[in-house]
Short mmCIF file of N, CA and C in Angstrom, two decimals:
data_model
loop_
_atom_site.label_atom_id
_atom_site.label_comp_id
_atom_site.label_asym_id
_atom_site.label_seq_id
_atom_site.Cartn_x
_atom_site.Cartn_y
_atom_site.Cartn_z
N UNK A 1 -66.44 8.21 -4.20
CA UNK A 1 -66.45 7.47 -2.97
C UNK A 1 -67.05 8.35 -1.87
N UNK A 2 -68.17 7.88 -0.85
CA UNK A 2 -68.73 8.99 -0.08
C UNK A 2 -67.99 8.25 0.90
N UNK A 3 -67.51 9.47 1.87
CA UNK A 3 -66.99 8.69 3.44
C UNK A 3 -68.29 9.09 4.21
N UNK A 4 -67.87 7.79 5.50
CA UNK A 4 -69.53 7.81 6.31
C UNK A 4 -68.57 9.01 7.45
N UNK A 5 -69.49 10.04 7.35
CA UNK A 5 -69.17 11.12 8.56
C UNK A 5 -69.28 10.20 10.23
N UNK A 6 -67.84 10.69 10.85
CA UNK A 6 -67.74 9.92 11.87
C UNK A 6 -68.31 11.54 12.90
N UNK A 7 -69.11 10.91 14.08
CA UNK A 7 -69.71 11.41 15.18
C UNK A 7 -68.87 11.67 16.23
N UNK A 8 -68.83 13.41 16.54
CA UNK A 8 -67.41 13.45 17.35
C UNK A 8 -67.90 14.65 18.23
N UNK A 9 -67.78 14.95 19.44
CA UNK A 9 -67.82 16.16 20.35
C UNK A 9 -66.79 16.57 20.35
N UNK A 10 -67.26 18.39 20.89
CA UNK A 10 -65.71 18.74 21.67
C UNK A 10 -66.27 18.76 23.34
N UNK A 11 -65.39 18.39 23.94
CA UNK A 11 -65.68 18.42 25.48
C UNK A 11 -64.30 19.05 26.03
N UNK A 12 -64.63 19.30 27.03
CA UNK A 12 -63.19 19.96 28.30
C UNK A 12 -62.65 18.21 28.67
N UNK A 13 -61.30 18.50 28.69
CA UNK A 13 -60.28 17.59 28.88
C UNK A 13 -60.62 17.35 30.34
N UNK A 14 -60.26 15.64 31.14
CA UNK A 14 -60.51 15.49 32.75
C UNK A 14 -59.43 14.41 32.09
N UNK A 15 -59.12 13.95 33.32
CA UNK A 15 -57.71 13.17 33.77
C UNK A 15 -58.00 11.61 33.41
N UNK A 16 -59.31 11.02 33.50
CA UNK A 16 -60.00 9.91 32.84
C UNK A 16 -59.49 10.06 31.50
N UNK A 17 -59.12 11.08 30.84
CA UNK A 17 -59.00 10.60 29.72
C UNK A 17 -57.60 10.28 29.42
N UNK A 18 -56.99 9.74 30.50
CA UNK A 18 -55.02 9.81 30.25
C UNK A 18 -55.24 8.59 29.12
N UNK A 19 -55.44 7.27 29.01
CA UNK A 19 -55.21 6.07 28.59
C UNK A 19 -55.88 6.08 26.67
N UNK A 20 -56.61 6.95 26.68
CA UNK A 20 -56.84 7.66 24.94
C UNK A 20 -56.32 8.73 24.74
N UNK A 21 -55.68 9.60 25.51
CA UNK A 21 -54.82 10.94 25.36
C UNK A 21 -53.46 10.03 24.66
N UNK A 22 -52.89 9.13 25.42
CA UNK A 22 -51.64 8.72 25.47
C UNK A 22 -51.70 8.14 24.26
N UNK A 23 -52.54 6.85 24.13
CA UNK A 23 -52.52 5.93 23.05
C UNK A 23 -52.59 7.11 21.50
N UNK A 24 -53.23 8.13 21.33
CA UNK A 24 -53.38 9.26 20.53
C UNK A 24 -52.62 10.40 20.13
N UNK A 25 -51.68 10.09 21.07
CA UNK A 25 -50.87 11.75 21.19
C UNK A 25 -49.46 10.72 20.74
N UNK A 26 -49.19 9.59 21.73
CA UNK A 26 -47.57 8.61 21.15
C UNK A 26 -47.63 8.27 19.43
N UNK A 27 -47.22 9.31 19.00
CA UNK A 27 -47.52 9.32 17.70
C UNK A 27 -46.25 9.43 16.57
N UNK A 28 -45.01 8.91 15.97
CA UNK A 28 -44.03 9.87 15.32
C UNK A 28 -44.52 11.18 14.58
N UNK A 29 -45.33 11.44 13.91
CA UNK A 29 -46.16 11.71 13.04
C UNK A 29 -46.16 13.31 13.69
N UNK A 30 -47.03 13.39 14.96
CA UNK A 30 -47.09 14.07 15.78
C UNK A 30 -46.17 14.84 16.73
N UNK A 31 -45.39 13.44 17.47
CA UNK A 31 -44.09 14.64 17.74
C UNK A 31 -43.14 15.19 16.82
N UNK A 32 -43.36 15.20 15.68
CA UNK A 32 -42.58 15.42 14.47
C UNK A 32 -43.24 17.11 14.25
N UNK A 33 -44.15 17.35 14.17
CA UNK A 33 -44.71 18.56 13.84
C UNK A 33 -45.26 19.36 14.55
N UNK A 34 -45.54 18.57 16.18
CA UNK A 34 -45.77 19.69 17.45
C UNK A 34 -44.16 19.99 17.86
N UNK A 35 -44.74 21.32 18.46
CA UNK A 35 -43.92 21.72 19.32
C UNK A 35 -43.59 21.07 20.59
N UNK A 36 -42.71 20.84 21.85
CA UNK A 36 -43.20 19.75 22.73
C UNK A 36 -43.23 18.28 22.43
N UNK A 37 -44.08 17.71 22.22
CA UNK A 37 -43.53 16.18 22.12
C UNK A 37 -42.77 15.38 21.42
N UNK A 38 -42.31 14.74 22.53
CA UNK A 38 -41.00 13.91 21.70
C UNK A 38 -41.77 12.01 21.83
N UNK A 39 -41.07 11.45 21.27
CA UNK A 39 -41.28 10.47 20.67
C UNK A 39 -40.27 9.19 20.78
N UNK A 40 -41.01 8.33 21.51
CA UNK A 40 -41.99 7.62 22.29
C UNK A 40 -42.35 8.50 23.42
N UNK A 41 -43.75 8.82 23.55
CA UNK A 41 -44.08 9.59 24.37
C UNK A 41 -44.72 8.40 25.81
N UNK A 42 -44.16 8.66 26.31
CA UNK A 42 -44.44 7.86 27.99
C UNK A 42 -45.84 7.97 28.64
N UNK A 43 -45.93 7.33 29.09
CA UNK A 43 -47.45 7.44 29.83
C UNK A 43 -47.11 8.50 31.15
N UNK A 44 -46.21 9.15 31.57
CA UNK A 44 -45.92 10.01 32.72
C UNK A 44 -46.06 11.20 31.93
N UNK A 45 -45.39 11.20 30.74
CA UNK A 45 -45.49 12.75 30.29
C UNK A 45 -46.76 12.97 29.32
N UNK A 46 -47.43 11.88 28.98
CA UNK A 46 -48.77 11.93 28.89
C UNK A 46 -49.41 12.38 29.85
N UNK A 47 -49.40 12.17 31.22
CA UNK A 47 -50.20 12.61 32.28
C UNK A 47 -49.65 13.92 32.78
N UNK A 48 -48.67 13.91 32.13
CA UNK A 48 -47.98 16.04 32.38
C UNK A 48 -48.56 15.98 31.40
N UNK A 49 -48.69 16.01 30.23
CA UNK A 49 -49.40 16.66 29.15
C UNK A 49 -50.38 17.22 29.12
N UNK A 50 -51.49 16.05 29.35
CA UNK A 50 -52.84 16.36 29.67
C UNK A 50 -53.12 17.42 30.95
N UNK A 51 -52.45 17.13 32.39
CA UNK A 51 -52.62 17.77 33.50
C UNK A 51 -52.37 19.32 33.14
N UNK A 52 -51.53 19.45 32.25
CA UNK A 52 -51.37 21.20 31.75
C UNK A 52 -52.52 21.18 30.94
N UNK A 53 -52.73 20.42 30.52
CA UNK A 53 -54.31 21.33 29.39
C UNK A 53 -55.16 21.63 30.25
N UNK A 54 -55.32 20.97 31.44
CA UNK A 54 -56.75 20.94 32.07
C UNK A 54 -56.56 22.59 33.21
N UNK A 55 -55.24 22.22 33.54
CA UNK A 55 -54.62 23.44 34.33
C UNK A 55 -54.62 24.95 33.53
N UNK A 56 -54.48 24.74 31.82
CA UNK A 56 -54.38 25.41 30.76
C UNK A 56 -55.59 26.34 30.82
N UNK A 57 -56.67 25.15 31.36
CA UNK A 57 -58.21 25.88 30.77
C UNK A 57 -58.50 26.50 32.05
N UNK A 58 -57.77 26.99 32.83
CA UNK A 58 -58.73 27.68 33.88
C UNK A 58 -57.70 29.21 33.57
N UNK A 59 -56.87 29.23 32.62
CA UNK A 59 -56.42 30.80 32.36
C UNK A 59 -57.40 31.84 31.35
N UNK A 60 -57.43 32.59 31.47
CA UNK A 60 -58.25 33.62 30.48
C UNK A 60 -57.97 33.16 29.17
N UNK A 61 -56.49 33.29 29.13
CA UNK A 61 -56.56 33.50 27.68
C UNK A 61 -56.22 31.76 26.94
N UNK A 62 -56.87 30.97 27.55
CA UNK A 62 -56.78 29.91 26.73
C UNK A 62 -57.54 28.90 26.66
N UNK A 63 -58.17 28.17 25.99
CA UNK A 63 -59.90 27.20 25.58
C UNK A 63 -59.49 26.09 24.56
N UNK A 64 -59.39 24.80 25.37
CA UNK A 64 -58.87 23.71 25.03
C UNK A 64 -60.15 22.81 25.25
N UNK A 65 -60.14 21.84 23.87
CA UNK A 65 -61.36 20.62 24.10
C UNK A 65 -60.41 19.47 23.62
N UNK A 66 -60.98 18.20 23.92
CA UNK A 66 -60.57 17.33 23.44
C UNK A 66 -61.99 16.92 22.39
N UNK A 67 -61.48 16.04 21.87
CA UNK A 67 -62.41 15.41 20.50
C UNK A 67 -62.26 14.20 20.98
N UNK A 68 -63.39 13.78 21.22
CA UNK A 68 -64.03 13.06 21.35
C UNK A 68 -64.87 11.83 20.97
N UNK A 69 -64.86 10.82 20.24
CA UNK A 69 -65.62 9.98 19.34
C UNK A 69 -65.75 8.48 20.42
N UNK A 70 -66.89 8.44 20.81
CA UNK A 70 -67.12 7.30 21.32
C UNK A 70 -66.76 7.27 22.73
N UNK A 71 -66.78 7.96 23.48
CA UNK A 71 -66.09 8.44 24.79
C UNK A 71 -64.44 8.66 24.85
N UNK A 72 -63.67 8.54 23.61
CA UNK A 72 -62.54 8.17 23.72
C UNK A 72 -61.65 9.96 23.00
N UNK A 73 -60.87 10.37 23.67
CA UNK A 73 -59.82 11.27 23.43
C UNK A 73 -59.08 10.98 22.55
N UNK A 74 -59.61 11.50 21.03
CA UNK A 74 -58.88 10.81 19.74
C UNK A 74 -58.19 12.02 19.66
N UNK A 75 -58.07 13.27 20.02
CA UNK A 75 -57.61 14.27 19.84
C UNK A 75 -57.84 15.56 20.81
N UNK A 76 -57.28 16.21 20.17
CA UNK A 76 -57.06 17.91 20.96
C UNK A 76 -57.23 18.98 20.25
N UNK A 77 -57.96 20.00 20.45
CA UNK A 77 -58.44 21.21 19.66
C UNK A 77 -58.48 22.31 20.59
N UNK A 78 -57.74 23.44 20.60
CA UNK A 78 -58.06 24.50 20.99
C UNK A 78 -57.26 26.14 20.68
N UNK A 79 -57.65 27.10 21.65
CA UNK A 79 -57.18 28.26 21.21
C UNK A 79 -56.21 29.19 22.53
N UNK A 80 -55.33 29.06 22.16
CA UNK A 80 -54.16 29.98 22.96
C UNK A 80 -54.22 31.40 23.04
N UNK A 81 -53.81 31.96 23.83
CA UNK A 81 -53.15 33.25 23.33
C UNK A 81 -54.16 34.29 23.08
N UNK A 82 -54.91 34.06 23.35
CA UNK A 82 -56.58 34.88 23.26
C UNK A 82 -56.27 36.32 23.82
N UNK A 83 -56.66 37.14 22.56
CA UNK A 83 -56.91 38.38 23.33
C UNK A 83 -57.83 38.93 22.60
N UNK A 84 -59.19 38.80 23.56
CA UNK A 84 -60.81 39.16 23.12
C UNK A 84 -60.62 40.03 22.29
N UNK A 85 -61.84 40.28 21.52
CA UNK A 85 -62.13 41.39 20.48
C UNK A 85 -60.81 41.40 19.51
N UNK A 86 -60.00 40.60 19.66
CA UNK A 86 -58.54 41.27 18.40
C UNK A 86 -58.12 39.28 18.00
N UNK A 87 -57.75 38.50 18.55
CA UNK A 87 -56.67 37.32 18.03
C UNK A 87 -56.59 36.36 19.12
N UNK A 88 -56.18 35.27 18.21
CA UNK A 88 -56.35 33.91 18.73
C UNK A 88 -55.38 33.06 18.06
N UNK A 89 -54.79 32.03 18.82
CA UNK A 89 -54.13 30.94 18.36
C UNK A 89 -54.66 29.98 17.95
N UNK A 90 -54.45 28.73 17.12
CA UNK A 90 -55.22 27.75 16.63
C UNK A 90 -54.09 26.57 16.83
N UNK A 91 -54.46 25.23 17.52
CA UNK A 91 -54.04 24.43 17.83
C UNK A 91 -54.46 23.18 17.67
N UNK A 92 -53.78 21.82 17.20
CA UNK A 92 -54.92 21.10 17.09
C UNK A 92 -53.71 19.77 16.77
N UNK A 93 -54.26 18.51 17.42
CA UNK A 93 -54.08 17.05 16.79
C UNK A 93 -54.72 16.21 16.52
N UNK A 94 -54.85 15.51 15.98
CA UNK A 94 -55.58 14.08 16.10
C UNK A 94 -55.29 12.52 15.85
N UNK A 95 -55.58 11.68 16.81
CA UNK A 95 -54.91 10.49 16.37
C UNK A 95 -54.49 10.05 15.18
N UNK A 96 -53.65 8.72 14.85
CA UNK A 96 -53.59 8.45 13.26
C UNK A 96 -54.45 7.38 12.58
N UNK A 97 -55.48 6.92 13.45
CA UNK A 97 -56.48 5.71 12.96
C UNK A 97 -57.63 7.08 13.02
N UNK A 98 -57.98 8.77 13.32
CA UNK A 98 -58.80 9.41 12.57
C UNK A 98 -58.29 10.25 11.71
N UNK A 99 -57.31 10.22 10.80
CA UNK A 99 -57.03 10.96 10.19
C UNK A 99 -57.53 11.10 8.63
N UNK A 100 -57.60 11.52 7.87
CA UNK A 100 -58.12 11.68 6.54
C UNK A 100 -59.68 11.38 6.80
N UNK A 101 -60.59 11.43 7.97
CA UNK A 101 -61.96 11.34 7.57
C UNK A 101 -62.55 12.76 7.80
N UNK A 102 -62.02 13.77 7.74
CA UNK A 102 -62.70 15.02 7.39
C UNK A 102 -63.31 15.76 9.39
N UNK A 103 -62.48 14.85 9.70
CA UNK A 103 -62.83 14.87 12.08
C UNK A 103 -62.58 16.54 12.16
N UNK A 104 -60.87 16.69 11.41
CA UNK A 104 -60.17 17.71 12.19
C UNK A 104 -60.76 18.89 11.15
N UNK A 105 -60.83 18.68 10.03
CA UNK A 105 -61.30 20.03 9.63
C UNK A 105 -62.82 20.68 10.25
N UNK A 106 -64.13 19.54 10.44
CA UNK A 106 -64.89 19.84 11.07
C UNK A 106 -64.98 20.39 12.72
N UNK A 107 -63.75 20.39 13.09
CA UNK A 107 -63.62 20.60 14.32
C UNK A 107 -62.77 21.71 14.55
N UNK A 108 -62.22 21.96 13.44
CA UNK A 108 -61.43 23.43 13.32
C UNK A 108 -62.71 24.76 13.14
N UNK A 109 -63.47 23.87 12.11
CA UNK A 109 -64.90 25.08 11.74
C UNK A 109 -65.47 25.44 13.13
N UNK A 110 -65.79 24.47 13.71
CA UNK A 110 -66.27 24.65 14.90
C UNK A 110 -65.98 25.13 16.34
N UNK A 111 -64.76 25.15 16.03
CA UNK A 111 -64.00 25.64 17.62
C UNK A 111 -63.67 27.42 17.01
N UNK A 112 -63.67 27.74 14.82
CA UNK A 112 -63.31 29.19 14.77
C UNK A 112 -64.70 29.84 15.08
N UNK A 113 -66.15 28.84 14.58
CA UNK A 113 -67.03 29.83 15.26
C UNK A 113 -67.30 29.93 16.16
N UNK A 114 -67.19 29.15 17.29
CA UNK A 114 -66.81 29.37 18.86
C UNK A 114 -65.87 30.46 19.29
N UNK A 115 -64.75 30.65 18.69
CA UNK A 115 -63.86 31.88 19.33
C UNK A 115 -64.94 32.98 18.62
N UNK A 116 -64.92 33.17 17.45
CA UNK A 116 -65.58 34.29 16.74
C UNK A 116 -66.62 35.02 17.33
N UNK A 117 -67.79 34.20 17.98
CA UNK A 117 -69.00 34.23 19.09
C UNK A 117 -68.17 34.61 20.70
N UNK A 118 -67.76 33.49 21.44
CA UNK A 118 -67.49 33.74 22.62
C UNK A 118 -66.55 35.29 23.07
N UNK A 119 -65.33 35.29 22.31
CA UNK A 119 -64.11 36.36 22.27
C UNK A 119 -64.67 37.56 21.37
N UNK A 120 -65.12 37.00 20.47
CA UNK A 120 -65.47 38.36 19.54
C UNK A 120 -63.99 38.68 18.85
N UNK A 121 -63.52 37.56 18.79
CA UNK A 121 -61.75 37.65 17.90
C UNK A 121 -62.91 38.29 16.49
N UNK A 122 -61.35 38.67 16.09
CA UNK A 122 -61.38 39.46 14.58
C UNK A 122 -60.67 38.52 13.76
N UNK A 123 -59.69 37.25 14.38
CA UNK A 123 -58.47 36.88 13.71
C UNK A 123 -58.08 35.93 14.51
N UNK A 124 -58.56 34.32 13.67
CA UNK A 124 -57.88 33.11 14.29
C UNK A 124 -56.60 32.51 13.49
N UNK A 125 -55.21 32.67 14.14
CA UNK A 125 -54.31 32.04 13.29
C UNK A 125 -53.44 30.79 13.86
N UNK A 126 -52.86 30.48 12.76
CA UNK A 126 -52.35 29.01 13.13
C UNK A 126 -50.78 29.25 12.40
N UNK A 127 -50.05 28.16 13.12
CA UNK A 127 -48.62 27.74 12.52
C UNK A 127 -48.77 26.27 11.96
N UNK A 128 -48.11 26.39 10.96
CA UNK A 128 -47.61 24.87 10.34
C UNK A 128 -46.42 24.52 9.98
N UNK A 129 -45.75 23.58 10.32
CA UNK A 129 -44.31 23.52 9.93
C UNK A 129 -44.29 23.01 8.42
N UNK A 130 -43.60 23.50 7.51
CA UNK A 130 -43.04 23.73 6.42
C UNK A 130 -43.41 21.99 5.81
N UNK A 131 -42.73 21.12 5.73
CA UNK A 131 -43.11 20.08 5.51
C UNK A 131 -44.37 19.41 5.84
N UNK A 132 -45.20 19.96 7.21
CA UNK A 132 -46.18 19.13 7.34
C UNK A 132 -48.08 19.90 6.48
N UNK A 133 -48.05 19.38 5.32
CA UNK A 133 -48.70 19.53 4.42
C UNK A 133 -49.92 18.90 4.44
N UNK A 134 -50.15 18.38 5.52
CA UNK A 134 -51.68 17.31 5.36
C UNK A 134 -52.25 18.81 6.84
N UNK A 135 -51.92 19.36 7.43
CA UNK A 135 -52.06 20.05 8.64
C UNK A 135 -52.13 21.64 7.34
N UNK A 136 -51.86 21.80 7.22
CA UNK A 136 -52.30 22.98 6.11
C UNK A 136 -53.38 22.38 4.98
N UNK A 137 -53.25 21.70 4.85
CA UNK A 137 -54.73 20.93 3.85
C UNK A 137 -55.72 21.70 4.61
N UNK A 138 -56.09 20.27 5.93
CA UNK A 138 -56.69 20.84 7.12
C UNK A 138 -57.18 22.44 7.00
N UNK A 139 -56.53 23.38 7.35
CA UNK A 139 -56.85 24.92 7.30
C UNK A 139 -57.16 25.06 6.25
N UNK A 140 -56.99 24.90 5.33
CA UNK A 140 -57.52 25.10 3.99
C UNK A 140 -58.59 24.60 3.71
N UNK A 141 -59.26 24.05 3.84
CA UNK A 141 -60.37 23.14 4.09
C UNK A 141 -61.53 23.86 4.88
N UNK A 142 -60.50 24.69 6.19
CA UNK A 142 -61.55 24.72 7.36
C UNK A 142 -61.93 26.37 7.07
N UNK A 143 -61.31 26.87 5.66
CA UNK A 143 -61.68 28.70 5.21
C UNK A 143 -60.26 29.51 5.76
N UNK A 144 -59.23 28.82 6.48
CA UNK A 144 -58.10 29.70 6.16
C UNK A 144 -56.97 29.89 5.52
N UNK A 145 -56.85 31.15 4.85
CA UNK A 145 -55.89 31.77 4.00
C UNK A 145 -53.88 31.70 4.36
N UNK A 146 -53.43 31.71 3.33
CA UNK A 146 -51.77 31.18 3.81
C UNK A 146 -51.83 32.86 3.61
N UNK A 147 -50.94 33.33 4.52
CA UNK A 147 -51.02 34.58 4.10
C UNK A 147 -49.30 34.91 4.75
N UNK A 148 -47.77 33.54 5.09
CA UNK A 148 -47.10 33.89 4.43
C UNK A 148 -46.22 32.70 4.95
N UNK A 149 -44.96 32.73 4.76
CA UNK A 149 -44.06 31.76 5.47
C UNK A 149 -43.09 32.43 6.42
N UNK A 150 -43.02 31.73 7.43
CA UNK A 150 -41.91 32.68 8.78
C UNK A 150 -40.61 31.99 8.74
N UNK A 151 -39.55 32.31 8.12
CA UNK A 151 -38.38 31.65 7.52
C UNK A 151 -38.34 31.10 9.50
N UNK A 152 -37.13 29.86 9.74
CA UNK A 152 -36.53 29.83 10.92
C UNK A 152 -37.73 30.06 12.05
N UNK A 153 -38.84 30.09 12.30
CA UNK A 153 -40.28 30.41 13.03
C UNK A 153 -39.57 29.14 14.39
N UNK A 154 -39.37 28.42 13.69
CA UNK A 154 -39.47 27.09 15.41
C UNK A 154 -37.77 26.57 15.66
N UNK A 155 -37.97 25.93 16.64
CA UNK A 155 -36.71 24.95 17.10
C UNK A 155 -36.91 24.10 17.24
N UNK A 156 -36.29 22.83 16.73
CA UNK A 156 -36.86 21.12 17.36
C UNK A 156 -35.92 20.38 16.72
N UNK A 157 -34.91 19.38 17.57
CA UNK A 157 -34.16 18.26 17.31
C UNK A 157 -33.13 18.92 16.90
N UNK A 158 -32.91 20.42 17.74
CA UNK A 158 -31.53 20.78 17.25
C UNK A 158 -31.44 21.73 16.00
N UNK A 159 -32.39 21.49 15.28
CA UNK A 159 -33.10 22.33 13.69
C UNK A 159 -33.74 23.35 13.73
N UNK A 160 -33.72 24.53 13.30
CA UNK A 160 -34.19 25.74 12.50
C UNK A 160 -35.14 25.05 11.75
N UNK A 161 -36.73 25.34 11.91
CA UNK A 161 -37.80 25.24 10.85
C UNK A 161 -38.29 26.48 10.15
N UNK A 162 -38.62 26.33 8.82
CA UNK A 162 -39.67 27.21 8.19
C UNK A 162 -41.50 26.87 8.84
N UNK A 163 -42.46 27.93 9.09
CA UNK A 163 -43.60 27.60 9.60
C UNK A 163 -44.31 28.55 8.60
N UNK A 164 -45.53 27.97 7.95
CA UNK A 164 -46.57 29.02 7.23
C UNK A 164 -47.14 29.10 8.16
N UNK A 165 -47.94 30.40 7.74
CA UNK A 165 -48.90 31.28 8.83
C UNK A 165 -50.38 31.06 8.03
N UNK A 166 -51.25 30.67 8.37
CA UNK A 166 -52.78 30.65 8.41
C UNK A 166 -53.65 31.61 8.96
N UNK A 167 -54.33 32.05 8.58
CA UNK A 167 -55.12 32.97 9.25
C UNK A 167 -56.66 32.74 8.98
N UNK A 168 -57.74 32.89 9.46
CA UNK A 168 -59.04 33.40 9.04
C UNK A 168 -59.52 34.46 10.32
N UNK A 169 -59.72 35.06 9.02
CA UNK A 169 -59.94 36.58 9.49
C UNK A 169 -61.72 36.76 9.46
N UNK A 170 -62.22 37.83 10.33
CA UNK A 170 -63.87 37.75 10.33
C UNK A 170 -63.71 39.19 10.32
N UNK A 171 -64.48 39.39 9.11
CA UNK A 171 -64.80 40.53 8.58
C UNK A 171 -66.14 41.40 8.46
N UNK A 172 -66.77 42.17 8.26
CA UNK A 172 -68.11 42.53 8.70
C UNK A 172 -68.32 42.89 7.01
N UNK A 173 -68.81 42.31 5.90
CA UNK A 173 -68.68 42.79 4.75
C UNK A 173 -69.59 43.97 4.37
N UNK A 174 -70.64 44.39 5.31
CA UNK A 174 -71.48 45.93 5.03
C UNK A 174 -71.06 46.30 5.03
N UNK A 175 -70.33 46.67 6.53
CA UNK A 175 -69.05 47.92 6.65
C UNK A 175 -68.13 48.03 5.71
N UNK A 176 -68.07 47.05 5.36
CA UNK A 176 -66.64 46.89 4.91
C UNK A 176 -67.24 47.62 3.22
N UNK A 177 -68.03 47.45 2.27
CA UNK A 177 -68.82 47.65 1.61
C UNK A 177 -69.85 49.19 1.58
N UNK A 178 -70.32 49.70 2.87
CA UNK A 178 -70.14 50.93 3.01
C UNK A 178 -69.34 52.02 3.12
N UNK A 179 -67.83 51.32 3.56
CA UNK A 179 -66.45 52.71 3.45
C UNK A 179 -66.21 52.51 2.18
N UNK A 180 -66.42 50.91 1.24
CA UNK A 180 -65.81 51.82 -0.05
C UNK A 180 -66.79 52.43 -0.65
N UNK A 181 -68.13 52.15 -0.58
CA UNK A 181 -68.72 53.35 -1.12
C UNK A 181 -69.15 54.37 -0.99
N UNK A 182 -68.62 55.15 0.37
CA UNK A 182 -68.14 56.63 0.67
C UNK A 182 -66.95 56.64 0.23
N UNK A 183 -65.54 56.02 -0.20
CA UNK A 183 -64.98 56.42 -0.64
C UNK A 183 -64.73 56.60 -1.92
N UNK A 184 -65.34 55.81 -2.74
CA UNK A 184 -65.71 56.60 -4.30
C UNK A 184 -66.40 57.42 -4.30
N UNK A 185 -67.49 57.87 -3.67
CA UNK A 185 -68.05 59.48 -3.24
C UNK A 185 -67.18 60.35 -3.82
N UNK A 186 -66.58 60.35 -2.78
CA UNK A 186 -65.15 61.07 -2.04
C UNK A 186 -64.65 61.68 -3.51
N UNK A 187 -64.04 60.19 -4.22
CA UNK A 187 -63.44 60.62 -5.37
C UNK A 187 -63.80 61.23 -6.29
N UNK A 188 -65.33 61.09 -6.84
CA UNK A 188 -65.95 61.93 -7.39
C UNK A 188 -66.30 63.35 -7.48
N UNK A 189 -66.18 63.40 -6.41
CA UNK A 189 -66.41 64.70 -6.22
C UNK A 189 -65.44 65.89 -6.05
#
């Protein structure tokens, strides 16, 4: 079965987009596995929601887009916690009428070679809560490695969660390929 690739930007979040933020984000699905939203999500704390992303993107260390398909805010993609040349957070939703067409993994590729270029990160990682298994697909998909589980990692509804850790890491493979072969030198000799 071929799926028809759906046509999607990332753009900077503006306040026009409250009425596809909301309809996209009031999700069970979603407040189930973010941190933050609860469920039925209101059109007021939709407009706190959004108003912090936009407020979000004028700090150093943080680069938020929305996704975009058709002028409409089907989702949210971005990176927290930035600290150039070393690490990055990975963040991300998307409505539930785009889900399974391949939106969010293409938009994960694209926002890690964006940090990788802009920051010069070494290391984009992500959290996933323990049960939510279609959101680790996702990373897996988009080239990153599980590299462990953080017993108790979150709080929500009163509950202790387990969260795997994701990572993709950017590596320089010459270098990396020239120390080991000064270091079998080494041994030889």
């Amino acid at each position: 079965m071929n799926k028809m690739k759906i046509k999607y930007k990332l753009r900077r979040p503006t306040k026009s987009d409250l009425k596809s933020f909301h309809k996209n984000k009031n999700d069970k699905t979603i407040a189930k596995n973010m941190f933050g939203p609860k469920y039925p999500l209101t059109l007021n704390q939709a407009k706190k929601d959004l108003n912090k992303l936009i407020l979000d993107n004028k700090k150093e260390n943080t680069d938020i887009f929305v996704i975009d398909i058709d002028g409409e805010a089907t989702g949210m993609i971005g990176l927290w916690e930035i600290i150039p040349q070393l690490k990055a957070k990975i963040g991300y939703f998307i409505g539930k009428d785009y889900r399974g067409k391949g939106i969010t993994t293409e938009a994960i590729k694209e926002i890690v070679k964006y940090g990788f270029k802009k920051y010069k990160l070494r290391r984009i990682y992500g959290n996933v809560k323990f049960e939510n298994k279609a959101s680790a697909r996702v990373l897996e998909k988009a080239g990153f490695k599980l590299e462990g589980i953080q017993k108790k990692n979150g709080f929500k509804y009163r509950k202790y969660f387990d969260e795997f850790l994701y990572a993709r890491v950017k590596w320089n493979k010459i270098k990396f390929l020239m120390n080991l072969l000064k270091k079998q030198k080494m041994t030889r000799m």
